[in-house]
XYZ file of N, CA, C and O in Angstrom:
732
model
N 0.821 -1.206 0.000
C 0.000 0.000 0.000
C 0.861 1.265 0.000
O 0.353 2.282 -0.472
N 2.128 1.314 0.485
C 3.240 2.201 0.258
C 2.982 3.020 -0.998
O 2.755 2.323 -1.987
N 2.962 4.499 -1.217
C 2.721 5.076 -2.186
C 1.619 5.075 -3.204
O 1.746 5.607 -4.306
N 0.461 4.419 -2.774
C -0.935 3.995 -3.607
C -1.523 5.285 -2.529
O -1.201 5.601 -1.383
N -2.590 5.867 -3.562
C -3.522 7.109 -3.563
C -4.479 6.121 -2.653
O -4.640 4.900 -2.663
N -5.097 7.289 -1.784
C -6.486 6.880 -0.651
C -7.251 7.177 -1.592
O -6.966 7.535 -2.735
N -8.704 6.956 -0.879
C -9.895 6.957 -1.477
C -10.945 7.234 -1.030
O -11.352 6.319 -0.313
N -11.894 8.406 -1.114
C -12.753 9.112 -0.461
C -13.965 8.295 0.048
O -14.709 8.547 0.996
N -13.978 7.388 -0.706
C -15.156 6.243 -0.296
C -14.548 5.040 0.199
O -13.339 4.916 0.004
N -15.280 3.967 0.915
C -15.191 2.661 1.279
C -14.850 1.660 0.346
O -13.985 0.789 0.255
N -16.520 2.364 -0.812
C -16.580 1.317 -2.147
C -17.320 1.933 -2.919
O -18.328 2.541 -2.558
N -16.925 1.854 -4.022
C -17.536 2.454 -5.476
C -19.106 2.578 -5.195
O -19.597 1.607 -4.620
N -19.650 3.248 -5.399
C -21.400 3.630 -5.542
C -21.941 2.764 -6.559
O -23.134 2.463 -6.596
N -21.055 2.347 -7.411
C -21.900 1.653 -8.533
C -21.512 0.255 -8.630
O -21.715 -0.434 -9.630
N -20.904 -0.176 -7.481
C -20.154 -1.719 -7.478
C -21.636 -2.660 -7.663
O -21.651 -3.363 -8.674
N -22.589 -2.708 -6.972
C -23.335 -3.722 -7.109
C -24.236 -3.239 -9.111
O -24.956 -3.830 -9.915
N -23.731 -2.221 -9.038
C -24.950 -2.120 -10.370
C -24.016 -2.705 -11.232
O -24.378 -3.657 -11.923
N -23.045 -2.348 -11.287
C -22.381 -2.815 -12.537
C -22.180 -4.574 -12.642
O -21.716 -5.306 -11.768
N -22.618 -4.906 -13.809
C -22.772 -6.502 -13.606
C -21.456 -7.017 -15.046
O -21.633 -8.024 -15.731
N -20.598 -6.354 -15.169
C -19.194 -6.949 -16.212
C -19.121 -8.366 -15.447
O -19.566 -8.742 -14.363
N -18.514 -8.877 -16.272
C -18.257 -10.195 -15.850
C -16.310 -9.898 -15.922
O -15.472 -9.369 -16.651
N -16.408 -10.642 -14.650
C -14.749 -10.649 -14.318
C -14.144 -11.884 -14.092
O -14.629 -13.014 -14.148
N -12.933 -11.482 -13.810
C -12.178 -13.382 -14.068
C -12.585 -13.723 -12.460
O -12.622 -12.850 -11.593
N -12.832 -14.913 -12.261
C -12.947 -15.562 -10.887
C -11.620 -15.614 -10.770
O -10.851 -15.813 -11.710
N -11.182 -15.369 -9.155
C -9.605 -15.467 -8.618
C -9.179 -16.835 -8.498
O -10.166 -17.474 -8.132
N -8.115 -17.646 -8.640
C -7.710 -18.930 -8.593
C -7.294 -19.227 -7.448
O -7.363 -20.409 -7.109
N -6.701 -18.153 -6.460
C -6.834 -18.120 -5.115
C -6.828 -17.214 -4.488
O -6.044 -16.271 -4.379
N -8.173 -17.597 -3.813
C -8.992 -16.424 -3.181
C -8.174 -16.364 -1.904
O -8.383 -15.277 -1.365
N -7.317 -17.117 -1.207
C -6.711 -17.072 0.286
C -6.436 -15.628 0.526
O -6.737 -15.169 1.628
N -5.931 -14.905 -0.321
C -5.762 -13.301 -0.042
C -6.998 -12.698 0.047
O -7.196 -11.881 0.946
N -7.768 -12.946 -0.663
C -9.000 -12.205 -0.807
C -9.647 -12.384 0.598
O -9.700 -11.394 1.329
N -10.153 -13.602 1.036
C -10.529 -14.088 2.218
C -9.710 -13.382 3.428
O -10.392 -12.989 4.374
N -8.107 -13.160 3.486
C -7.749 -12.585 4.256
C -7.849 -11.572 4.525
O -7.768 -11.404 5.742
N -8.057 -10.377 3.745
C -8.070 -8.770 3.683
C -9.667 -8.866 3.842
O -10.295 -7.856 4.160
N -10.387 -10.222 3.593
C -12.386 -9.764 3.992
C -12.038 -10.088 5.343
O -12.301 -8.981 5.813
N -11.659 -10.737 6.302
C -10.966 -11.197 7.426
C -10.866 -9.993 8.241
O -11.609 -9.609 9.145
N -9.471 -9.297 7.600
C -9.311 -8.150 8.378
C -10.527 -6.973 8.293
O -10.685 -6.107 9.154
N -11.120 -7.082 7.418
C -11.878 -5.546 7.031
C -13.209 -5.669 7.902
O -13.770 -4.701 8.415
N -13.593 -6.859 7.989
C -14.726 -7.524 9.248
C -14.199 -6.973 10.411
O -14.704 -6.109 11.127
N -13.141 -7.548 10.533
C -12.946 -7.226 12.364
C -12.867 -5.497 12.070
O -13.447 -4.700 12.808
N -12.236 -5.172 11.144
C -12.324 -3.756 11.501
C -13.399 -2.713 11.887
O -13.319 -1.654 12.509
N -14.853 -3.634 11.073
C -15.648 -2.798 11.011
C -16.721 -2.983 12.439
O -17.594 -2.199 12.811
N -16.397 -4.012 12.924
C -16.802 -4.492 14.022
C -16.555 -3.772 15.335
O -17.384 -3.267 16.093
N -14.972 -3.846 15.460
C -13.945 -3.049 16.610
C -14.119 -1.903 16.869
O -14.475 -1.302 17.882
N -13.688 -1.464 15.321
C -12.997 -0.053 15.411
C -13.277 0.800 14.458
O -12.977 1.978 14.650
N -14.065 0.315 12.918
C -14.133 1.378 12.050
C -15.529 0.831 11.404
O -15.546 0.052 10.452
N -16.738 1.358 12.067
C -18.323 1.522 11.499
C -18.152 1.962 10.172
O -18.892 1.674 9.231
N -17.224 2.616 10.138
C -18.326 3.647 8.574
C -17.410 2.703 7.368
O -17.303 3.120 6.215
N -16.819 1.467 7.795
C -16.725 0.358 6.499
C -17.524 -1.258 6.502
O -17.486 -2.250 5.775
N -18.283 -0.834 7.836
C -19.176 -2.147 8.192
C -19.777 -2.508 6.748
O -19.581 -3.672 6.398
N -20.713 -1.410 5.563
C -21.877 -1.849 4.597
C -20.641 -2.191 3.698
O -20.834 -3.091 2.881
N -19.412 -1.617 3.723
C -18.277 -2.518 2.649
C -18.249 -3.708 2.409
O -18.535 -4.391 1.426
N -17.559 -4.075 4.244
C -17.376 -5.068 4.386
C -18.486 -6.575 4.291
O -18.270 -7.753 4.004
N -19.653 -5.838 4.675
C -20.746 -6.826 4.070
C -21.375 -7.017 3.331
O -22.279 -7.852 3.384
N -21.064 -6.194 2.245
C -21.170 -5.996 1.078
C -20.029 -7.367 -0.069
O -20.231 -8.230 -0.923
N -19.112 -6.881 0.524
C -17.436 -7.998 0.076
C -17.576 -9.570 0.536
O -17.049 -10.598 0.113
N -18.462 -9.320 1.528
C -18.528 -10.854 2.308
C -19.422 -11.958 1.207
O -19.539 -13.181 1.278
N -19.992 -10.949 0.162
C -20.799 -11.508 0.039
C -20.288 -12.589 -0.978
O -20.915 -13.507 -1.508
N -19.006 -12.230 -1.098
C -18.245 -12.841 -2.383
C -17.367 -13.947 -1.696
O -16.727 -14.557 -2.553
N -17.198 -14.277 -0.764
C -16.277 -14.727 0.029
C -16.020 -16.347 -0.780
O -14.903 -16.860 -0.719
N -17.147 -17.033 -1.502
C -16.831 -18.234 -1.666
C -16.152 -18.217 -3.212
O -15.186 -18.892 -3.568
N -16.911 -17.273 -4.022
C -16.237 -17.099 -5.326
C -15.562 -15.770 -5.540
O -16.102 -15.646 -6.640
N -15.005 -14.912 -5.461
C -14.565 -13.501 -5.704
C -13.612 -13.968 -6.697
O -12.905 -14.955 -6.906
N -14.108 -11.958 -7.633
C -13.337 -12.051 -8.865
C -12.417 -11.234 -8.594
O -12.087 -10.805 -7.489
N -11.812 -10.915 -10.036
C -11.060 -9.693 -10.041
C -11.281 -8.499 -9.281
O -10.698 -7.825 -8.432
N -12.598 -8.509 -10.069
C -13.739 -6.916 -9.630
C -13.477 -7.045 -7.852
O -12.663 -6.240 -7.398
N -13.897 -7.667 -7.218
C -14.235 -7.799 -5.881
C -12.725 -7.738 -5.455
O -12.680 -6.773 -4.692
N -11.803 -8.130 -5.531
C -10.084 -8.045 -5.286
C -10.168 -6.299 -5.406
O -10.503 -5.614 -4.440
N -9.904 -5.871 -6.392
C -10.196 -4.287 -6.909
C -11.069 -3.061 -5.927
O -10.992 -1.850 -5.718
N -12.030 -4.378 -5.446
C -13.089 -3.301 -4.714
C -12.625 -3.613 -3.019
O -12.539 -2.620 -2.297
N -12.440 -4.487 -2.632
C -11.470 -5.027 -1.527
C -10.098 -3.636 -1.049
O -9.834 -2.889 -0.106
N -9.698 -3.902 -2.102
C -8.293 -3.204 -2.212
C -8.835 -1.559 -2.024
O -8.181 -0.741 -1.377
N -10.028 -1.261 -2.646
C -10.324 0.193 -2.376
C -10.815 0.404 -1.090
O -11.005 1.595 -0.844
N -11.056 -0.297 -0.280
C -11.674 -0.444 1.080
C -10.085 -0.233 1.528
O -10.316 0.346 2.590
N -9.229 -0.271 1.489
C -7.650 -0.259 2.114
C -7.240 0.438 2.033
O -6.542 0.875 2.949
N -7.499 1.571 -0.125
C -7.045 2.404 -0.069
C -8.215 3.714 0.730
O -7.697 4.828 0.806
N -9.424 3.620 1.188
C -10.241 4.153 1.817
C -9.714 4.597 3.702
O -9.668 5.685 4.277
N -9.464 3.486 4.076
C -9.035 3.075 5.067
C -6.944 4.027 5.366
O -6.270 4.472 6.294
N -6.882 3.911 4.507
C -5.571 4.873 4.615
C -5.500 6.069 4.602
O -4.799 6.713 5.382
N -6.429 6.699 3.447
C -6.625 8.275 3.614
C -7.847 8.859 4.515
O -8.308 9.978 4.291
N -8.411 7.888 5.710
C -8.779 8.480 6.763
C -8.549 7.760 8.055
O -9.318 7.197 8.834
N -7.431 7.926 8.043
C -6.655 7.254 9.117
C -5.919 7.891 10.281
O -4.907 7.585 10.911
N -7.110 9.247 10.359
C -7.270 10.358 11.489
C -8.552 9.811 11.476
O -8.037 8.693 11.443
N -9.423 9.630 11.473
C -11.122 9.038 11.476
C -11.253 8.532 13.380
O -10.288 7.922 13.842
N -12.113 8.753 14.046
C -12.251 7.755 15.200
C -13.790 8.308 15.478
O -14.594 9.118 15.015
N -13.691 7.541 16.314
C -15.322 7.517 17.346
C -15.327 8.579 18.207
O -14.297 9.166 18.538
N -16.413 8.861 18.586
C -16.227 9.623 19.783
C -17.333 9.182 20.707
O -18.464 9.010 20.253
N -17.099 9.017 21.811
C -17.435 8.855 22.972
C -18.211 9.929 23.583
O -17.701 11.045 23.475
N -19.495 9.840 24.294
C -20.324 10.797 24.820
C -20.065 12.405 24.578
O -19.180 12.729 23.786
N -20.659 13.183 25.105
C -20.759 14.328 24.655
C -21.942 14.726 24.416
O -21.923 15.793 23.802
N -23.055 14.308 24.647
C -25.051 14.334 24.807
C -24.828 14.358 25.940
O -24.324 13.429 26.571
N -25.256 15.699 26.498
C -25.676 15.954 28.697
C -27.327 15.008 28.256
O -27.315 13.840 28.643
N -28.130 15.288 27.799
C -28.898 14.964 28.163
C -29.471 12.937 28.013
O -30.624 12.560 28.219
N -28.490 12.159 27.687
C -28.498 11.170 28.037
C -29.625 10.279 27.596
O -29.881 9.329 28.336
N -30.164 10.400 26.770
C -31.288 9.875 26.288
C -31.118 9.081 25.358
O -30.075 9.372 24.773
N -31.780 7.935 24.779
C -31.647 6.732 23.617
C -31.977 7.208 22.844
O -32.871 7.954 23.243
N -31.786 7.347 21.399
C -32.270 7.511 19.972
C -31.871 6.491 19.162
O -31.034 5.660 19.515
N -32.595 6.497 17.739
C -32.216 6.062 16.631
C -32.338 6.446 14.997
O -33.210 7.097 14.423
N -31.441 5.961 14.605
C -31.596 6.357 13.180
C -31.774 5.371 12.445
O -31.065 4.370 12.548
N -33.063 5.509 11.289
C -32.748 4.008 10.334
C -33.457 4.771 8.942
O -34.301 5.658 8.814
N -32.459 3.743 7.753
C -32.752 4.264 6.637
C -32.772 2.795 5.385
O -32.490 1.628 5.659
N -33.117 3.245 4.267
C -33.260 1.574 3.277
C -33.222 2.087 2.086
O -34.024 2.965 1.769
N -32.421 1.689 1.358
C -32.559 1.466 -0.176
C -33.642 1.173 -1.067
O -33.083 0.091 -1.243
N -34.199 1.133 -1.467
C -35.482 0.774 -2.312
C -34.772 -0.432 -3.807
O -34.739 -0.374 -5.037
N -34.403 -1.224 -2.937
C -34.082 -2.329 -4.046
C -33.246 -2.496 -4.725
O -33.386 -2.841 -5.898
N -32.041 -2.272 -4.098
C -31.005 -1.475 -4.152
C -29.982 -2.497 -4.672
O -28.969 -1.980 -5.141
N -30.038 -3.978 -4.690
C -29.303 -5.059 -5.294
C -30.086 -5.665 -6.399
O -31.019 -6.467 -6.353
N -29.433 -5.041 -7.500
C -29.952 -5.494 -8.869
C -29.431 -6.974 -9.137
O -29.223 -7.133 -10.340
N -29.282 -7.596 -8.716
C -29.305 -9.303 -8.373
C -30.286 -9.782 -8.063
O -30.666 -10.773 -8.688
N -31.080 -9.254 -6.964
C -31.954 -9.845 -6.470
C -33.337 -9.147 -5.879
O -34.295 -9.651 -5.292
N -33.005 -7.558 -6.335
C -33.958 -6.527 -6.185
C -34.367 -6.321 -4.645
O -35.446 -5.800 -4.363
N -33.476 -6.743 -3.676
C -34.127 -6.666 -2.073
C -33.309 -5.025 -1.361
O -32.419 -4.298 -1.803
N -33.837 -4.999 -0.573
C -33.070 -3.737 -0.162
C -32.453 -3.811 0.805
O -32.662 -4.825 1.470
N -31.247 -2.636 1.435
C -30.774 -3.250 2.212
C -30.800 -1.813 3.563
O -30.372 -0.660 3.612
N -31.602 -2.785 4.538
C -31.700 -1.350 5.606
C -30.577 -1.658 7.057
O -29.901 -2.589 7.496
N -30.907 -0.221 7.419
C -29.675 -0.252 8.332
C -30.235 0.748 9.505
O -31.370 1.157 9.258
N -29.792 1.118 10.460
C -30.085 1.075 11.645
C -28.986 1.459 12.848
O -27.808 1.107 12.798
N -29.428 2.052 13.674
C -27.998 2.837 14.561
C -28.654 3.225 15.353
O -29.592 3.970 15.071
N -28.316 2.761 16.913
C -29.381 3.797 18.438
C -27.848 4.264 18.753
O -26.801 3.624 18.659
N -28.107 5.685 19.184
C -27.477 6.089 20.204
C -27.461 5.993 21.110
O -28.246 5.087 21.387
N -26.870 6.506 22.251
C -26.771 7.159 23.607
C -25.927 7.936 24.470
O -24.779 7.554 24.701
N -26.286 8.756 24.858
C -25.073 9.894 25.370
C -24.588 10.440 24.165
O -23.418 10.805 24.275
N -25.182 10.659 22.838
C -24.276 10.870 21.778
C -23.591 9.850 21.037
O -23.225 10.089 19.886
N -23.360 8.641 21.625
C -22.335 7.898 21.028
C -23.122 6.199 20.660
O -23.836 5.501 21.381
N -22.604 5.967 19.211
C -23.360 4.461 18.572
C -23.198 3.605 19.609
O -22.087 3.233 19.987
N -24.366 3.215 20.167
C -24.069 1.883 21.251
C -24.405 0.414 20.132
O -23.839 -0.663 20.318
N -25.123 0.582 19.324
C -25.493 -0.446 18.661
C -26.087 -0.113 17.016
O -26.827 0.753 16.548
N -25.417 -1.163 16.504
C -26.088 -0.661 15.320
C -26.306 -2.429 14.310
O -25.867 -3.517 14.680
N -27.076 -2.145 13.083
C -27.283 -3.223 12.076
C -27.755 -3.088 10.910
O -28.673 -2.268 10.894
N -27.498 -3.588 9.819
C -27.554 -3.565 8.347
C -28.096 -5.108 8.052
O -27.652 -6.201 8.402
N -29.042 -4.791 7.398
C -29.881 -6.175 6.768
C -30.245 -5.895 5.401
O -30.342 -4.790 4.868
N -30.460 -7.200 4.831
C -30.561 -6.842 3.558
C -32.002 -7.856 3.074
O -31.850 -9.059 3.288
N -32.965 -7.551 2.628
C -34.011 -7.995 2.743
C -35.189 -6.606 2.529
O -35.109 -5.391 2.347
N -36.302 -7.666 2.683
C -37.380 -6.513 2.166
C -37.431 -5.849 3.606
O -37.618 -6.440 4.669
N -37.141 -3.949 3.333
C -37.308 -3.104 3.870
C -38.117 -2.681 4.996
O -37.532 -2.373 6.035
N -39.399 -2.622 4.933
C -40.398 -2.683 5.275
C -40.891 -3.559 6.167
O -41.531 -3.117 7.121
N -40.698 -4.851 6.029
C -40.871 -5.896 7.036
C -39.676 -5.663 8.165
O -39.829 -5.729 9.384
N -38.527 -5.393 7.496
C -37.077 -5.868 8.795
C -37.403 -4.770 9.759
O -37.064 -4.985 10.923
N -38.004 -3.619 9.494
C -37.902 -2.253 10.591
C -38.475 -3.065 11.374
O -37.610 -3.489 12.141
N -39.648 -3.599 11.643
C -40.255 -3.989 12.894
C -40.044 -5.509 13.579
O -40.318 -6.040 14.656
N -39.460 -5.857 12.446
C -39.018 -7.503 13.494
C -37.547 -7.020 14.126
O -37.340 -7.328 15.300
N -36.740 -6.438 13.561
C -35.547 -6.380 14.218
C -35.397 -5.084 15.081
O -35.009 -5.214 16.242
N -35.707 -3.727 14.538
C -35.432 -2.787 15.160
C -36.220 -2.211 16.711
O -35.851 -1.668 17.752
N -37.584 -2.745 16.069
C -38.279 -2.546 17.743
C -37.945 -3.034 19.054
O -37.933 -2.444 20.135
N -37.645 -4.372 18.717
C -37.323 -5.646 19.820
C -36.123 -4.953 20.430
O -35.999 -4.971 21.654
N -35.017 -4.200 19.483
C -33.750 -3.993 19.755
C -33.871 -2.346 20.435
O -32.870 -1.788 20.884
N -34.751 -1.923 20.431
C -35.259 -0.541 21.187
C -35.516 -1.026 22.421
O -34.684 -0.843 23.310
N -36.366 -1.522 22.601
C -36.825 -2.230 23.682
C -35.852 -2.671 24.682
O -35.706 -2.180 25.802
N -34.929 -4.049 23.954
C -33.746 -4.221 24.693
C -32.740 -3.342 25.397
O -32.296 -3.492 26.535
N -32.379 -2.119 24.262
C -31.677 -1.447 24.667
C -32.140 -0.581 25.836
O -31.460 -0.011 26.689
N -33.485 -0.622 25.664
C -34.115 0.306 27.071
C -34.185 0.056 28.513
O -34.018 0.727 29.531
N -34.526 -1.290 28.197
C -34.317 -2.690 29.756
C -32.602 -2.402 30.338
O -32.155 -1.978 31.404
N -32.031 -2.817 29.194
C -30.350 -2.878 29.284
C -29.947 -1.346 30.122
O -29.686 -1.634 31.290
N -29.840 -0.074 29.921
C -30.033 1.281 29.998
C -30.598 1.169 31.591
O -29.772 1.245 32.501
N -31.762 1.019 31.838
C -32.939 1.032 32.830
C -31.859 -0.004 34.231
O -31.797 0.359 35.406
N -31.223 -1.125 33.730
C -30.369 -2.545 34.379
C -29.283 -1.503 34.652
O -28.766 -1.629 35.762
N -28.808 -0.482 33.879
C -27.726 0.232 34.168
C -27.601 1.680 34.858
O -26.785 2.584 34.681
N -29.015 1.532 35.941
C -29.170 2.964 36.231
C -29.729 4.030 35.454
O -29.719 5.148 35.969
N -30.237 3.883 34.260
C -30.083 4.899 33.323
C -31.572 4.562 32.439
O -31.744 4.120 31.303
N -32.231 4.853 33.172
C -33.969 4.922 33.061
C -34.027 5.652 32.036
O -33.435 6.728 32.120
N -34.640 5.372 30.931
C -35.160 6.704 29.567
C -36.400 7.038 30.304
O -36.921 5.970 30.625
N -36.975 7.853 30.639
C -38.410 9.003 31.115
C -38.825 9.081 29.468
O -39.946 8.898 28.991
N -37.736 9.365 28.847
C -38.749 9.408 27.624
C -39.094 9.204 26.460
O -38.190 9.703 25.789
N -40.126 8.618 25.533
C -40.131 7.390 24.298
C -38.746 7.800 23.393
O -38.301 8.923 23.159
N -38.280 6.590 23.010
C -37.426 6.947 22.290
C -37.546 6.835 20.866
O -38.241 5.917 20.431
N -36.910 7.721 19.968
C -37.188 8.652 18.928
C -36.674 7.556 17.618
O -35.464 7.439 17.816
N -36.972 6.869 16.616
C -36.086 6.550 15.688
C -36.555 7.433 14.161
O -37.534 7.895 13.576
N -35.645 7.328 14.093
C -36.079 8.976 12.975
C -35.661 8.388 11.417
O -34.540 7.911 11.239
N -36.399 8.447 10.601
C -36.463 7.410 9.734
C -36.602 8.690 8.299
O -37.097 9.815 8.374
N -35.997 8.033 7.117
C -35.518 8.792 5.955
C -35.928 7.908 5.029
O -35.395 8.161 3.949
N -36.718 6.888 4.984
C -37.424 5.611 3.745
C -38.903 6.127 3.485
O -39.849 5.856 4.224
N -39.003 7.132 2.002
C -40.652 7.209 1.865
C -41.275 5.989 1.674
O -42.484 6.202 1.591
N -41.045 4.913 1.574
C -41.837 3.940 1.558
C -42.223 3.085 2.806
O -43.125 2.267 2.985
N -41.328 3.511 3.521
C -42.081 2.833 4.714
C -42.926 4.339 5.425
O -43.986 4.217 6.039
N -42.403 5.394 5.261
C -43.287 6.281 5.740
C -44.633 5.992 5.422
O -45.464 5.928 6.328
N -44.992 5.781 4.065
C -45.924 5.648 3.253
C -47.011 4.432 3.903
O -48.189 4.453 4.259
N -45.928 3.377 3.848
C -46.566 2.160 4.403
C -47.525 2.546 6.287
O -48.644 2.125 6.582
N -46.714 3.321 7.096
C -46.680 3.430 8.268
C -48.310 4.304 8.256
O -49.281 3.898 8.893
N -48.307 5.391 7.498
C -49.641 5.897 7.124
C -50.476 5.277 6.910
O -51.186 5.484 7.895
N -51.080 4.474 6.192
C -51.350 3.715 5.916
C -52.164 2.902 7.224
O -53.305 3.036 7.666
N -50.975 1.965 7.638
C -51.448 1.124 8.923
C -52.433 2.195 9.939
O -53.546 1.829 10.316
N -52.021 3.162 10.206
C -53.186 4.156 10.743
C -54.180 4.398 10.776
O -54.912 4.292 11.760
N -54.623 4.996 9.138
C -56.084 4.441 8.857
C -56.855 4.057 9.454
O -57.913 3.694 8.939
């Protein structure tokens, strides 16, 4: 990586659209290793390459060229923000939130979308998740239960929410849908 240009993104915007056909790798052991490292990374220590990395995973049994290429830009991504960190509290007022948002079908493979999801607290990501599946259904099997939890968990830790917590949502189609159920 010595002297190779960073890269403002994780991974190309148009990696899943573009469907070229590329050479399958003859051995993937490298490939597998750098998806290896880029997992734990996104796990540990660096969120904002988690949708990369599970994005790359998805290639793990066959990866081509393309996916080596797009791998490798996750590294050169990973180098030119390598001042990047977390930050830790900094919200006085201490309260749970969330954010969740979805693609509208966003894998031209298989046309499913892929939503994602993030609660705060004190300011800082205590938990977060990316699914890929129909939109609309995953908000309420996964994200409610996980509000909930996090509120018990919080409440177990001294740290009672007084008040509902907020998930603030950017998908017109589930807005749409949510109207709807009202009625």
């Amino acid at each position: 990586m010595e002297g190779e240009k960073g890269a403002r993104s994780p991974m190309d915007p148009n990696y899943l659209k573009c469907e070229e056909n590329s050479e399958v790798m003859e051995d993937a052991t490298q490939y597998r290793s750098l998806l290896g490292g880029l997992l734990y990374l996104a796990v540990a220590a660096r969120l904002n390459i988690a949708n990369a990395a599970a994005i790359l995973g998805r290639k793990f049994c066959g990866p081509t060229q393309k996916d080596w290429t797009a791998a490798k830009r996750t590294l050169h991504y990973l180098k030119q923000t390598s001042d990047y960190y977390l930050i830790v509290g900094g919200d006085p007022d201490q309260h749970l939130s969330g954010y969740s948002d979805a693609d509208w079908a966003g894998d031209s493979a298989d046309r499913k979308s892929t939503s994602g999801m993030v609660f705060f607290f004190d300011g800082s990501a205590i938990s977060w998740a990316r699914r890929k599946r129909y939109a609309i259904v995953h908000g309420g099997q996964v994200y409610g239960p996980q509000r909930v939890w996090l509120r018990r968990l919080l409440s177990d830790l001294s740290q009672p929410q007084a008040q509902p917590t907020m998930i603030r949502e950017d998908n017109q189609g589930c807005l749409s849908f949510v109207k709807c159920e009202r009625k």
